[in-house]
CSV table of C-alpha atoms in Angstrom, one decimal:
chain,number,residue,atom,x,y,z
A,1011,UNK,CA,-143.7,142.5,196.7
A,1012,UNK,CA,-141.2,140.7,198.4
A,1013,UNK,CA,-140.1,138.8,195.5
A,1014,UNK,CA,-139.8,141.9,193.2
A,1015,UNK,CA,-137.0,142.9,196.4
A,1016,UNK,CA,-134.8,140.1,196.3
A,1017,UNK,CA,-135.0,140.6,192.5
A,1018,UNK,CA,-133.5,144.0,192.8
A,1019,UNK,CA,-131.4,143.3,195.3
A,1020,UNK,CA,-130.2,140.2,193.5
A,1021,UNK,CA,-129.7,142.5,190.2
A,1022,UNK,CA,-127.7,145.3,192.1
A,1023,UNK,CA,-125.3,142.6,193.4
A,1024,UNK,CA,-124.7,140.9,190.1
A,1025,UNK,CA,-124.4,144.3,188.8
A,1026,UNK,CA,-121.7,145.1,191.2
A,1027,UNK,CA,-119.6,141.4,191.2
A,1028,UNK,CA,-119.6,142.6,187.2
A,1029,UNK,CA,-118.0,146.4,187.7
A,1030,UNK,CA,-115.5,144.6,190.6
A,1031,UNK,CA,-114.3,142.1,187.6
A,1032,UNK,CA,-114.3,145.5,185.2
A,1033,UNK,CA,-111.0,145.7,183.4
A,1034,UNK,CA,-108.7,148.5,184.1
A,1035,UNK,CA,-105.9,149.5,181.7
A,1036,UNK,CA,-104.0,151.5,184.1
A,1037,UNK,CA,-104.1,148.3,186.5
A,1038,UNK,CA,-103.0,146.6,183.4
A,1039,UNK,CA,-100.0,148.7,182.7
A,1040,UNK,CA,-99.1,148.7,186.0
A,1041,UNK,CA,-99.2,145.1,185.9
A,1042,UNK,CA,-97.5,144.6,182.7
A,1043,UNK,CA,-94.0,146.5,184.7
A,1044,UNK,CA,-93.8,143.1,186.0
A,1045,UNK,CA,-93.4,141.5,182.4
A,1046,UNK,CA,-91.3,144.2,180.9
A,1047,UNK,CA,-88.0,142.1,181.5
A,1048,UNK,CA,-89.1,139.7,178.8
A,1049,UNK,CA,-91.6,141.7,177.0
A,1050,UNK,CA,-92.2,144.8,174.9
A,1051,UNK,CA,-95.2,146.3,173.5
A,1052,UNK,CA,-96.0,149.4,171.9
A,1053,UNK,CA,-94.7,151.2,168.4
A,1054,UNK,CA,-91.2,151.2,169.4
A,1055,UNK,CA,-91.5,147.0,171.0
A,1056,UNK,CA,-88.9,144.5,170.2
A,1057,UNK,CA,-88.0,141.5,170.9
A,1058,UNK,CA,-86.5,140.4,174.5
A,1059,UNK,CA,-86.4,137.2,176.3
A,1060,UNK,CA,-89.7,136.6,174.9
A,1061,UNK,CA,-91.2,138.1,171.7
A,1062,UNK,CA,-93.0,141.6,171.5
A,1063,UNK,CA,-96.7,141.1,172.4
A,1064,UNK,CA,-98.2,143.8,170.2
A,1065,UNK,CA,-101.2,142.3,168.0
A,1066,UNK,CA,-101.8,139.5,170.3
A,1067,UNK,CA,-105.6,139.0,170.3
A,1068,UNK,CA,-105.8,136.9,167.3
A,1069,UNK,CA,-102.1,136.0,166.7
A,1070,UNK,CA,-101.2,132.0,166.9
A,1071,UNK,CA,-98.2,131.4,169.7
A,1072,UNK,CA,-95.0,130.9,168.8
A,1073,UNK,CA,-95.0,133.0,165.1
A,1074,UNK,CA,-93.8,136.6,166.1
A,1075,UNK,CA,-90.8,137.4,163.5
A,1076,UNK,CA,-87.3,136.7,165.1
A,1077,UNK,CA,-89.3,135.1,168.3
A,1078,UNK,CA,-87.8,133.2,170.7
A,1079,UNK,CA,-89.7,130.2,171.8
A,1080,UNK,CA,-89.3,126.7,173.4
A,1081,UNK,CA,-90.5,124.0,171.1
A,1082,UNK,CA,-93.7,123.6,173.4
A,1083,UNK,CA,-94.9,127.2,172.7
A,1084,UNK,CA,-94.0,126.8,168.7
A,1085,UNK,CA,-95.8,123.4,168.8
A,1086,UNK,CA,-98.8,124.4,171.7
A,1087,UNK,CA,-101.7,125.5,169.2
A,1088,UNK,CA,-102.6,128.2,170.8
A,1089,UNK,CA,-104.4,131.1,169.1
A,1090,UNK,CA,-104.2,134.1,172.0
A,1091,UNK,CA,-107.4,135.4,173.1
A,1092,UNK,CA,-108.3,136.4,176.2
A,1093,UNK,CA,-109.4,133.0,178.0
A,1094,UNK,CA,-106.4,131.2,176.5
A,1095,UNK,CA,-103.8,134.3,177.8
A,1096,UNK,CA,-105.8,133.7,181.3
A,1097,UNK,CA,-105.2,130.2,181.5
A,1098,UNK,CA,-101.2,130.5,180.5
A,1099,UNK,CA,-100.7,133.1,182.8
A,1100,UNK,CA,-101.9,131.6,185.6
A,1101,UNK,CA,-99.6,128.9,185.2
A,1102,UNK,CA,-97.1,128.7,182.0
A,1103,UNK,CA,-95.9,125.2,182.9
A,1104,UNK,CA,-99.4,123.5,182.8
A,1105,UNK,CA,-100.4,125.2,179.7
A,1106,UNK,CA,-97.3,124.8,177.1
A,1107,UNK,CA,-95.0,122.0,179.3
A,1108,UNK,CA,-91.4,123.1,178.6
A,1109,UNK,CA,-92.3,126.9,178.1
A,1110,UNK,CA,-89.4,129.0,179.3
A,1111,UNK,CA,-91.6,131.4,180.5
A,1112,UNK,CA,-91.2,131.7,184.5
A,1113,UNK,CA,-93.6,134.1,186.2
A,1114,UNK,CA,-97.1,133.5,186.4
A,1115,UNK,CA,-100.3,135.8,187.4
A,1116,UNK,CA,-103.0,134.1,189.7
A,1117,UNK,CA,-105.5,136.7,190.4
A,1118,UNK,CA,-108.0,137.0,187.8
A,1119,UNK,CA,-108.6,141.0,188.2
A,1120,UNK,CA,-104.8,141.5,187.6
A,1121,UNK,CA,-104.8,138.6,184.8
A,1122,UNK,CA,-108.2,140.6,183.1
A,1123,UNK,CA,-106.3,143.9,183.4
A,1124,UNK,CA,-103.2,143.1,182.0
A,1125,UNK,CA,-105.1,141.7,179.3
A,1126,UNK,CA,-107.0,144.6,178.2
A,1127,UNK,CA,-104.3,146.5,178.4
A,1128,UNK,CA,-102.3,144.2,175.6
A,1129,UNK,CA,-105.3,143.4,173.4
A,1130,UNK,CA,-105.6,147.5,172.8
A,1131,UNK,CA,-102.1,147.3,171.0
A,1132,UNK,CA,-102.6,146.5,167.2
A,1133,UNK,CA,-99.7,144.7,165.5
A,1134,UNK,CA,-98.1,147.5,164.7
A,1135,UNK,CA,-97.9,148.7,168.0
A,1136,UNK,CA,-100.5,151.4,167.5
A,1137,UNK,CA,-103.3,151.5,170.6
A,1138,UNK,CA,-106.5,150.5,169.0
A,1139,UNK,CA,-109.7,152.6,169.1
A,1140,UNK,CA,-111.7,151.5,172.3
C-alpha cells in the first residue's frame, strides 16, 4: 500500500514539473518584445538587423531571402528546431562563433515560450493551426 503512494505521489509531481515547463504563447510574445529590434514575424515581417523569423521550424540558418548574416551563421549547419533554437539562444557566441547576434535567453521556460510562439508562424507569416 505504501508503494502504490509514493507511486502517486511520484506521478503527480512529474505531472506538475511537466505543466511548470508547459509552453505559453502569451509568455512567448511577451518575450519576443525583447527581439523585435532585430526581428520581425508575422504576415506583414521583414527583414531588420537579422532576418524575419516566420517559417523557422524546419528552415536551415542563414537562407531567409535578402538576410543578413555573419559568415558563421551562413556556414553553421543549422537546421532550426526547437532544441537547436534553445541552444543558440542561450548563448549565440558558443553556437555560431562570429554570429552578430548579441542578446541571449538563459531560462529555459522563457527560451520554450518564445519558441512556441515562433514555430506557430508559417512561412508566410500566417499562424499555423495548433
Amino acid at each position: 500500500m505504501m508503494v502504490r503512494h509514493l507511486m502517486i505521489g511520484a506521478a503527480v509531481l512529474v505531472a506538475s514539473a511537466g505543466s511548470a515547463l508547459a509552453q505559453d504563447l502569451t509568455a512567448g510574445e511577451a518575450s519576443f518584445r525583447k527581439c523585435q529590434p532585430c526581428h520581425d514575424v508575422g504576415e506583414a515581417a521583414k527583414n531588420k538587423l537579422g532576418p524575419e523569423l516566420n517559417g523557422l521550424d524546419g528552415r536551415k540558418a542563414g537562407t531567409v531571402e535578402n538576410g543578413t548574416y555573419s559568415q558563421g551563421m551562413r556556414n553553421s549547419g543549422i537546421t532550426w528546431n526547437e532544441q537547436a533554437f534553445r541552444e543558440f539562444v542561450n548563448n549565440p557566441a558558443a553556437k555560431v562563433p562570429g554570429t552578430t547576434m548579441l542578446l541571449s535567453v538563459r531560462d529555459e521556460k522563457e527560451i520554450g515560450d518564445l519558441w512556441a510562439y515562433l514555430k506557430q508562424f508559417g512561412a508566410e507569416g500566417r499562424k499555423r493551426s495548433q
